Tab-separated table of C-alpha atoms and ligand atoms in Angstrom:
chain	number	residue	atom	x	y	z
K	1	UNK	CA	-51.130	25.639	-89.372
K	2	UNK	CA	-49.614	22.519	-87.850
K	3	UNK	CA	-48.262	22.738	-84.331
K	4	UNK	CA	-44.470	22.930	-84.152
K	5	UNK	CA	-42.755	19.658	-83.328
K	6	UNK	CA	-41.665	19.711	-79.694
K	7	UNK	CA	-37.951	19.234	-79.129
K	8	UNK	CA	-36.902	16.121	-77.257
K	9	UNK	CA	-34.757	16.730	-74.178
K	10	UNK	CA	-32.513	14.002	-72.810
K	11	UNK	CA	-31.095	14.586	-69.324
K	12	UNK	CA	-27.723	12.923	-68.783
K	13	UNK	CA	-26.869	14.813	-65.608
K	14	UNK	CA	-28.216	12.944	-62.635
K	15	UNK	CA	-30.369	14.999	-60.256
K	16	UNK	CA	-27.615	15.584	-57.723
K	17	UNK	CA	-24.888	16.106	-60.301
K	18	UNK	CA	-24.638	19.705	-59.202
K	19	UNK	CA	-23.924	18.873	-55.589
K	20	UNK	CA	-21.878	15.678	-56.020
K	21	UNK	CA	-19.601	16.808	-58.825
K	22	UNK	CA	-19.333	20.276	-57.282
K	23	UNK	CA	-18.059	18.833	-53.999
K	24	UNK	CA	-15.122	17.119	-55.711
K	25	UNK	CA	-14.365	20.119	-57.908
K	26	UNK	CA	-14.405	22.470	-54.947
K	27	UNK	CA	-12.232	20.242	-52.743
K	28	UNK	CA	-9.662	19.721	-55.447
K	29	UNK	CA	-9.698	23.274	-56.768
K	30	UNK	CA	-9.468	25.062	-53.446
K	31	UNK	CA	-6.494	22.984	-52.340
K	32	UNK	CA	-4.477	24.124	-55.389
K	33	UNK	CA	-2.299	27.196	-55.755
K	34	UNK	CA	-3.810	29.505	-56.744
K	35	UNK	CA	-7.142	28.362	-55.346
K	36	UNK	CA	-9.317	27.589	-58.336
K	37	UNK	CA	-12.983	27.037	-59.075
K	38	UNK	CA	-14.069	25.117	-62.183
K	39	UNK	CA	-15.975	27.262	-64.687
K	40	UNK	CA	-18.989	25.111	-65.450
K	41	UNK	CA	-20.393	26.209	-62.090
K	42	UNK	CA	-20.753	29.748	-63.374
K	43	UNK	CA	-23.789	28.869	-65.440
K	44	UNK	CA	-26.710	28.510	-63.078
K	45	UNK	CA	-29.863	30.355	-64.238
K	46	UNK	CA	-28.539	33.694	-63.027
K	47	UNK	CA	-25.095	33.049	-64.515
K	48	UNK	CA	-26.590	32.161	-67.881
K	49	UNK	CA	-28.596	35.401	-67.825
K	50	UNK	CA	-25.502	37.421	-66.975
K	51	UNK	CA	-23.515	35.705	-69.727
K	52	UNK	CA	-26.249	36.565	-72.198
K	53	UNK	CA	-25.888	40.182	-71.075
K	54	UNK	CA	-22.104	39.984	-71.546
K	55	UNK	CA	-22.580	39.000	-75.187
K	56	UNK	CA	-24.365	42.313	-75.761
K	57	UNK	CA	-21.717	44.513	-74.109
K	58	UNK	CA	-19.832	46.874	-76.436
K	59	UNK	CA	-16.502	45.769	-74.904
K	60	UNK	CA	-17.136	42.058	-75.449
K	61	UNK	CA	-15.869	41.815	-79.036
K	62	UNK	CA	-15.667	37.969	-79.352
K	63	UNK	CA	-19.406	37.542	-79.777
K	64	UNK	CA	-19.707	39.999	-82.660
K	65	UNK	CA	-16.456	38.837	-84.224
K	66	UNK	CA	-17.595	35.224	-84.299
K	67	UNK	CA	-21.012	36.231	-85.559
K	68	UNK	CA	-19.467	38.223	-88.396
K	69	UNK	CA	-17.514	35.141	-89.512
K	70	UNK	CA	-20.695	33.074	-89.473
K	71	UNK	CA	-22.586	35.771	-91.393
K	72	UNK	CA	-19.959	35.752	-94.085
K	73	UNK	CA	-19.077	32.058	-94.301
K	74	UNK	CA	-21.854	29.892	-92.845
K	75	UNK	CA	-22.883	28.460	-96.206
K	76	UNK	CA	-19.310	27.598	-97.107
K	77	UNK	CA	-18.826	25.998	-93.689
K	78	UNK	CA	-21.904	23.790	-93.780
K	79	UNK	CA	-21.396	22.637	-97.349
K	80	UNK	CA	-17.737	21.865	-96.649
K	81	UNK	CA	-18.780	19.775	-93.631
K	82	UNK	CA	-21.371	17.809	-95.690
K	83	UNK	CA	-23.031	17.149	-92.319
K	84	UNK	CA	-26.664	16.215	-91.839
K	85	UNK	CA	-26.549	16.348	-88.046
K	86	UNK	CA	-25.407	19.410	-86.135
K	87	UNK	CA	-24.348	18.914	-82.524
K	88	UNK	CA	-23.551	22.033	-80.506
K	89	UNK	CA	-21.523	21.778	-77.288
K	90	UNK	CA	-22.029	24.457	-74.620
K	91	UNK	CA	-24.841	25.786	-76.770
K	92	UNK	CA	-26.314	28.342	-74.326
K	93	UNK	CA	-28.973	30.314	-76.211
K	94	UNK	CA	-27.691	29.011	-79.609
K	95	UNK	CA	-28.166	32.548	-80.895
K	96	UNK	CA	-25.262	32.601	-83.370
K	97	UNK	CA	-26.002	28.991	-84.288
K	98	UNK	CA	-29.064	30.178	-86.180
K	99	UNK	CA	-26.707	31.439	-88.866
K	100	UNK	CA	-25.493	27.866	-89.293
K	101	UNK	CA	-29.045	26.512	-89.188
K	102	UNK	CA	-30.101	29.032	-91.855
K	103	UNK	CA	-27.234	27.942	-94.069
K	104	UNK	CA	-28.021	24.268	-93.491
K	105	UNK	CA	-31.641	24.984	-94.451
K	106	UNK	CA	-30.560	26.821	-97.583
K	107	UNK	CA	-28.326	23.895	-98.523
K	108	UNK	CA	-31.183	21.475	-97.797
K	109	UNK	CA	-28.746	19.420	-95.825
K	110	UNK	CA	-29.836	19.189	-92.208
K	111	UNK	CA	-32.063	16.643	-90.543
K	112	UNK	CA	-31.269	17.056	-86.861
K	113	UNK	CA	-29.842	19.481	-84.333
K	114	UNK	CA	-28.595	18.505	-80.859
K	115	UNK	CA	-27.674	21.341	-78.521
K	116	UNK	CA	-25.774	20.156	-75.413
K	117	UNK	CA	-25.460	22.257	-72.257
K	118	UNK	CA	-25.298	21.910	-68.465
K	119	UNK	CA	-27.681	24.796	-68.029
K	120	UNK	CA	-31.057	23.069	-68.324
K	121	UNK	CA	-33.347	26.093	-68.321
K	122	UNK	CA	-31.386	27.947	-70.963
K	123	UNK	CA	-31.134	24.792	-73.067
K	124	UNK	CA	-34.870	24.006	-72.909
K	125	UNK	CA	-35.803	27.562	-73.861
K	126	UNK	CA	-33.313	27.624	-76.738
K	127	UNK	CA	-34.397	24.199	-78.030
K	128	UNK	CA	-38.075	25.198	-78.011
K	129	UNK	CA	-37.336	28.394	-79.943
K	130	UNK	CA	-35.297	26.551	-82.537
K	131	UNK	CA	-37.833	23.756	-82.993
K	132	UNK	CA	-40.421	26.435	-83.724
K	133	UNK	CA	-38.243	28.342	-86.116
K	134	UNK	CA	-36.929	25.339	-88.058
K	135	UNK	CA	-39.932	23.014	-88.333
K	136	UNK	CA	-38.118	20.675	-90.719
K	137	UNK	CA	-35.314	19.988	-88.265
K	138	UNK	CA	-35.533	17.340	-85.547
K	139	UNK	CA	-34.305	19.041	-82.356
K	140	UNK	CA	-32.878	16.617	-79.774
K	141	UNK	CA	-31.429	18.558	-76.845
K	142	UNK	CA	-29.076	16.965	-74.332
K	143	UNK	CA	-28.628	18.247	-70.774
K	144	UNK	CA	-25.083	17.051	-70.327
K	145	UNK	CA	-21.481	17.878	-69.497
K	146	UNK	CA	-19.164	17.982	-72.513
K	147	UNK	CA	-16.239	16.895	-70.354
K	148	UNK	CA	-18.140	13.702	-69.370
K	149	UNK	CA	-20.784	12.789	-71.919
K	150	UNK	CA	-19.168	12.827	-75.358
K	151	UNK	CA	-19.881	9.113	-75.792
K	152	UNK	CA	-23.611	9.860	-75.678
K	153	UNK	CA	-23.768	12.293	-78.568
K	154	UNK	CA	-26.221	11.341	-81.317
K	155	UNK	CA	-24.736	9.182	-84.086
K	156	UNK	CA	-25.854	7.560	-87.286
K	157	UNK	CA	-25.310	10.269	-89.880
K	158	UNK	CA	-22.522	12.648	-90.803
K	159	UNK	CA	-22.040	15.086	-87.957
K	160	UNK	CA	-20.601	18.508	-87.429
K	161	UNK	CA	-19.809	19.312	-83.797
K	162	UNK	CA	-19.943	23.069	-83.241
K	163	UNK	CA	-18.082	24.380	-80.207
K	164	UNK	CA	-18.429	28.133	-80.367
K	165	UNK	CA	-17.863	31.187	-78.232
K	166	UNK	CA	-14.255	30.459	-77.396
K	167	UNK	CA	-15.493	28.114	-74.662
K	168	UNK	CA	-12.598	25.740	-75.355
K	169	UNK	CA	-10.370	28.509	-73.984
K	170	UNK	CA	-12.036	28.128	-70.597
K	171	UNK	CA	-10.500	24.652	-70.222
K	172	UNK	CA	-7.029	24.227	-68.748
K	173	UNK	CA	-4.392	22.856	-71.113
K	174	UNK	CA	-4.650	19.298	-69.789
K	175	UNK	CA	-8.436	19.371	-69.909
K	176	UNK	CA	-8.361	20.787	-73.417
K	177	UNK	CA	-6.053	18.015	-74.624
K	178	UNK	CA	-8.216	15.354	-73.001
K	179	UNK	CA	-11.358	16.923	-74.446
K	180	UNK	CA	-10.044	17.147	-78.019
K	181	UNK	CA	-8.642	13.620	-77.896
K	182	UNK	CA	-11.881	12.194	-76.500
K	183	UNK	CA	-13.918	14.057	-79.104
K	184	UNK	CA	-11.731	12.830	-81.975
K	185	UNK	CA	-12.103	9.282	-80.624
K	186	UNK	CA	-15.889	9.569	-80.667
K	187	UNK	CA	-16.149	10.848	-84.238
K	188	UNK	CA	-16.492	8.741	-87.393
K	189	UNK	CA	-14.315	9.442	-90.426
K	190	UNK	CA	-15.796	12.449	-92.247
K	191	UNK	CA	-17.361	13.964	-89.113
K	192	UNK	CA	-16.036	17.393	-88.258
K	193	UNK	CA	-15.492	19.896	-85.476
K	194	UNK	CA	-16.269	23.589	-85.979
K	195	UNK	CA	-14.230	25.294	-83.296
K	196	UNK	CA	-14.473	28.955	-82.282
K	197	UNK	CA	-11.321	30.397	-80.722
K	198	UNK	CA	-10.426	33.885	-79.608
K	199	UNK	CA	-6.966	34.959	-80.816
K	200	UNK	CA	-4.028	36.551	-78.988
K	201	UNK	CA	-4.235	40.339	-79.157
K	202	UNK	CA	-3.322	43.453	-77.183
K	203	UNK	CA	-3.721	43.225	-73.417
K	204	UNK	CA	-5.758	46.452	-73.350
K	205	UNK	CA	-8.392	45.122	-75.695
K	206	UNK	CA	-8.586	41.850	-73.783
K	207	UNK	CA	-8.819	43.408	-70.353
K	208	UNK	CA	-11.594	45.754	-71.499
K	209	UNK	CA	-13.577	42.758	-72.791
K	210	UNK	CA	-13.405	41.043	-69.379
K	211	UNK	CA	-13.711	44.149	-67.208
K	212	UNK	CA	-16.628	46.015	-68.702
K	213	UNK	CA	-17.625	49.480	-67.507
K	214	UNK	CA	-21.068	48.360	-66.311
K	215	UNK	CA	-19.647	45.584	-64.132
K	216	UNK	CA	-21.620	42.762	-65.759
K	217	UNK	CA	-18.566	40.507	-65.993
K	218	UNK	CA	-17.732	41.263	-62.359
K	219	UNK	CA	-21.259	40.157	-61.393
K	220	UNK	CA	-20.920	37.022	-63.548
K	221	UNK	CA	-17.655	35.953	-61.891
K	222	UNK	CA	-18.897	36.867	-58.398
K	223	UNK	CA	-22.004	34.744	-58.996
K	224	UNK	CA	-19.781	31.668	-58.586
K	225	UNK	CA	-19.733	32.379	-54.837
K	226	UNK	CA	-23.531	32.613	-54.786
K	227	UNK	CA	-23.614	29.150	-56.397
K	228	UNK	CA	-21.348	27.788	-53.629
K	229	UNK	CA	-23.488	29.409	-50.954
K	230	UNK	CA	-26.646	27.874	-52.393
K	231	UNK	CA	-25.385	24.407	-53.405
K	232	UNK	CA	-22.967	23.718	-50.551
K	233	UNK	CA	-24.338	25.902	-47.779
K	234	UNK	CA	-21.213	28.077	-47.857
K	235	UNK	CA	-21.149	31.478	-46.185
K	236	UNK	CA	-19.173	33.550	-48.652
K	237	UNK	CA	-19.714	37.273	-48.140
K	238	UNK	CA	-19.878	38.106	-51.818
K	239	UNK	CA	-19.118	41.779	-51.201
K	240	UNK	CA	-15.928	41.037	-49.257
K	241	UNK	CA	-14.134	40.287	-52.559
K	242	UNK	CA	-13.021	42.395	-55.455
K	243	UNK	CA	-12.906	41.233	-59.050
K	244	UNK	CA	-9.358	41.140	-60.475
K	245	UNK	CA	-9.049	40.146	-64.122
K	246	UNK	CA	-5.563	40.162	-65.639
K	247	UNK	CA	-3.728	39.089	-68.751
K	248	UNK	CA	-1.152	36.350	-68.186
K	249	UNK	CA	1.344	36.917	-71.010
K	250	UNK	CA	3.206	33.688	-70.342
K	251	UNK	CA	0.157	31.412	-70.568
K	252	UNK	CA	-1.519	33.760	-73.067
K	253	UNK	CA	-4.768	33.725	-71.200
K	254	UNK	CA	-7.050	35.968	-69.246
K	255	UNK	CA	-7.034	35.002	-65.601
K	256	UNK	CA	-10.189	36.040	-63.780
K	257	UNK	CA	-9.976	36.087	-60.004
K	258	UNK	CA	-11.721	37.213	-56.866
K	259	UNK	CA	-9.508	38.788	-54.187
K	260	UNK	CA	-10.342	38.804	-50.516
K	261	UNK	CA	-10.590	42.377	-49.244
K	262	UNK	CA	-10.646	41.408	-45.554
K	263	UNK	CA	-9.211	38.600	-43.446
K	264	UNK	CA	-12.005	36.048	-43.359
K	265	UNK	CA	-12.908	32.472	-42.602
K	266	UNK	CA	-15.377	30.891	-45.017
K	267	UNK	CA	-17.165	27.646	-44.189
K	268	UNK	CA	-18.233	25.380	-47.032
K	269	UNK	CA	-20.024	22.654	-45.047
K	270	UNK	CA	-21.294	20.757	-48.113
K	271	UNK	CA	-17.683	20.112	-49.143
K	272	UNK	CA	-16.330	19.852	-45.614
K	273	UNK	CA	-13.945	22.709	-46.291
K	274	UNK	CA	-12.998	25.718	-44.194
K	275	UNK	CA	-11.162	28.428	-46.045
K	276	UNK	CA	-8.992	30.967	-44.255
K	277	UNK	CA	-8.316	33.964	-46.423
K	278	UNK	CA	-5.972	36.834	-45.677
K	279	UNK	CA	-6.328	40.249	-47.281
K	280	UNK	CA	-5.211	39.893	-50.882
K	281	UNK	CA	-5.688	36.116	-51.129
K	282	UNK	CA	-7.164	35.180	-54.457
K	283	UNK	CA	-9.489	32.566	-55.922
K	284	UNK	CA	-9.247	31.949	-59.641
K	285	UNK	CA	-12.729	31.505	-61.059
K	286	UNK	CA	-12.060	31.326	-64.779
K	287	UNK	CA	-9.388	31.401	-67.426
K	288	UNK	CA	-9.956	32.373	-71.028
K	289	UNK	CA	-7.086	31.194	-73.180
K	290	UNK	CA	-6.313	33.032	-76.417
K	291	UNK	CA	-4.899	31.140	-79.380
K	292	UNK	CA	-2.400	31.410	-82.214
K	293	UNK	CA	-3.538	29.710	-85.411
K	294	UNK	CA	-0.383	27.706	-86.064
K	295	UNK	CA	-0.351	26.262	-82.549
K	296	UNK	CA	-4.057	25.537	-82.678
K	297	UNK	CA	-3.676	23.603	-85.928
K	298	UNK	CA	-0.851	21.564	-84.407
K	299	UNK	CA	-2.965	20.831	-81.340
K	300	UNK	CA	-5.916	19.687	-83.451
K	301	UNK	CA	-3.690	17.467	-85.582
K	302	UNK	CA	-2.135	16.005	-82.464
K	303	UNK	CA	-5.620	15.155	-81.161
K	304	UNK	CA	-6.415	13.291	-84.375
K	305	UNK	CA	-8.090	15.905	-86.574
K	306	UNK	CA	-7.098	17.270	-89.968
K	307	UNK	CA	-7.582	21.033	-90.335
K	308	UNK	CA	-9.812	21.609	-93.370
K	309	UNK	CA	-10.308	25.405	-93.325
K	310	UNK	CA	-9.864	28.417	-91.084
K	311	UNK	CA	-11.934	31.604	-91.271
K	312	UNK	CA	-11.299	34.821	-89.346
K	313	UNK	CA	-13.197	38.105	-88.989
K	314	UNK	CA	-11.964	41.190	-90.870
K	315	UNK	CA	-9.922	42.345	-87.848
K	316	UNK	CA	-8.394	38.882	-87.292
K	317	UNK	CA	-9.588	38.837	-83.704
K	318	UNK	CA	-11.403	35.511	-83.701
K	319	UNK	CA	-11.193	32.296	-85.713
K	320	UNK	CA	-13.475	29.480	-86.752
K	321	UNK	CA	-11.642	26.280	-87.631
K	322	UNK	CA	-13.231	23.350	-89.443
K	323	UNK	CA	-11.318	20.216	-88.483
K	324	UNK	CA	-12.243	16.830	-89.875
K	325	UNK	CA	-11.742	13.327	-88.560
K	326	UNK	CA	-9.815	11.588	-91.346
U	401	SAH	N1	-22.041	28.852	-77.313
U	401	SAH	C1	-22.617	30.064	-76.744
U	401	SAH	C2	-22.483	30.112	-75.215
U	401	SAH	C3	-21.070	30.177	-74.691
U	401	SAH	S1	-21.021	30.341	-72.907
U	401	SAH	C4	-21.966	31.262	-77.385
U	401	SAH	O1	-21.053	31.095	-78.175
U	401	SAH	O2	-22.368	32.386	-77.108
U	401	SAH	C5	-20.574	28.706	-72.445
U	401	SAH	C6	-21.757	27.746	-72.403
U	401	SAH	O3	-21.234	26.451	-72.118
U	401	SAH	C7	-22.778	28.044	-71.323
U	401	SAH	O4	-24.082	27.947	-71.864
U	401	SAH	C8	-22.536	26.971	-70.258
U	401	SAH	O5	-23.709	26.605	-69.562
U	401	SAH	C9	-21.981	25.840	-71.081
U	401	SAH	N2	-21.062	24.943	-70.382
U	401	SAH	C10	-20.011	25.283	-69.604
U	401	SAH	N3	-19.352	24.179	-69.177
U	401	SAH	C11	-20.020	23.119	-69.700
U	401	SAH	C12	-19.818	21.711	-69.637
U	401	SAH	N4	-18.810	21.184	-68.932
U	401	SAH	N5	-20.670	20.916	-70.311
U	401	SAH	C13	-21.718	21.445	-71.028
U	401	SAH	N6	-21.941	22.770	-71.117
U	401	SAH	C14	-21.108	23.603	-70.466
U	402	LIG	N1	-15.944	31.497	-73.544
U	402	LIG	C1	-16.170	32.866	-73.104
U	402	LIG	C2	-14.826	33.549	-73.030
U	402	LIG	O1	-13.910	33.000	-72.533
U	402	LIG	C3	-16.845	32.870	-71.770
U	402	LIG	C4	-16.876	34.233	-71.161
U	402	LIG	C5	-17.259	35.343	-71.727
U	402	LIG	C6	-16.459	34.609	-69.911
U	402	LIG	N2	-17.157	36.406	-70.867
U	402	LIG	C7	-16.677	35.960	-69.780
U	402	LIG	C8	-15.945	33.952	-68.885
U	402	LIG	C9	-16.373	36.641	-68.638
U	402	LIG	C10	-15.638	34.624	-67.758
U	402	LIG	C11	-15.849	35.963	-67.643
U	402	LIG	O2	-14.691	34.650	-73.491
């Protein structure tokens, strides 16, 4: 047997990306109302592990819903895209992506796969697994930030950019617009975006998905404070907060916050910030926006895409949209 081809790994984040970019994000975010932390900081090694656990929770329906769409329609999706290069943004473990890779293999269409993620450990492990499993595919992983590094995505052949998991919903409206516009600008005519979005549904179902009985999501959100303690020498008492997820019906998004349970002063020396928190003061750690298909199509068109096809799961909870650069 021949040895599997090793994946290549390109690192676009500079070594102190974590600390330098985090400092700005923390300064800006904590001076807003409500105080906000940017979500990419959730995915250190521990955060990535906890997220992986979330995807296996019975309450967390988006993972299974998206997977069921891929199970049913992956072949149709890849042949419609006519892509030979698959790029995956925020790829994590690329677990569901295997359904796309299987379909690409069946169609005899794929030559290369580029997973892109800020979480280097998770990305390296995932890339190695995939290189082993799909020996005919050139795996070129990129440790990068999809809000900064879109200009460095691989080019040269027809591409499909997969952005799964509803991760686009974790961006704020302005960021989402900027991201979609920048992505459309980077694509060649005929390239496409495969976008996974969670859809608006009952508040009960949503809250259960982000407030699981075992407290895994609570631990995931709380881990953001551990990241600040480690990276910026902060002294957050992680247990002095409670996790408060709620549905914001006006913005149609989950709003995931930590609430101070005691009056406290937190020093964040690495960012030169001192935070005085009264009982009940909140820090927003993450949003997860839910979409309506008609508005999503309009947004994609506005960014410069043409919507080719939309697939949903049998319960219409989640959608995959194939949008093409004309
Ligand atoms: N696509 C996977 C994982 C989703 S979790 C799925 O559908 O299950 C979101 C992933 O995006 C994490 O792996 C996280 O590390 C990554 N991520 C978050 N912000 C990012 C950014 N700005 N640039 C690149 N990757 C990011
Ligand atoms: N993109 C996923 C989502 O918004 C990320 C995620 C899953 C998440 N579970 C979470 C984010 C819990 C914060 C908390 O659903």
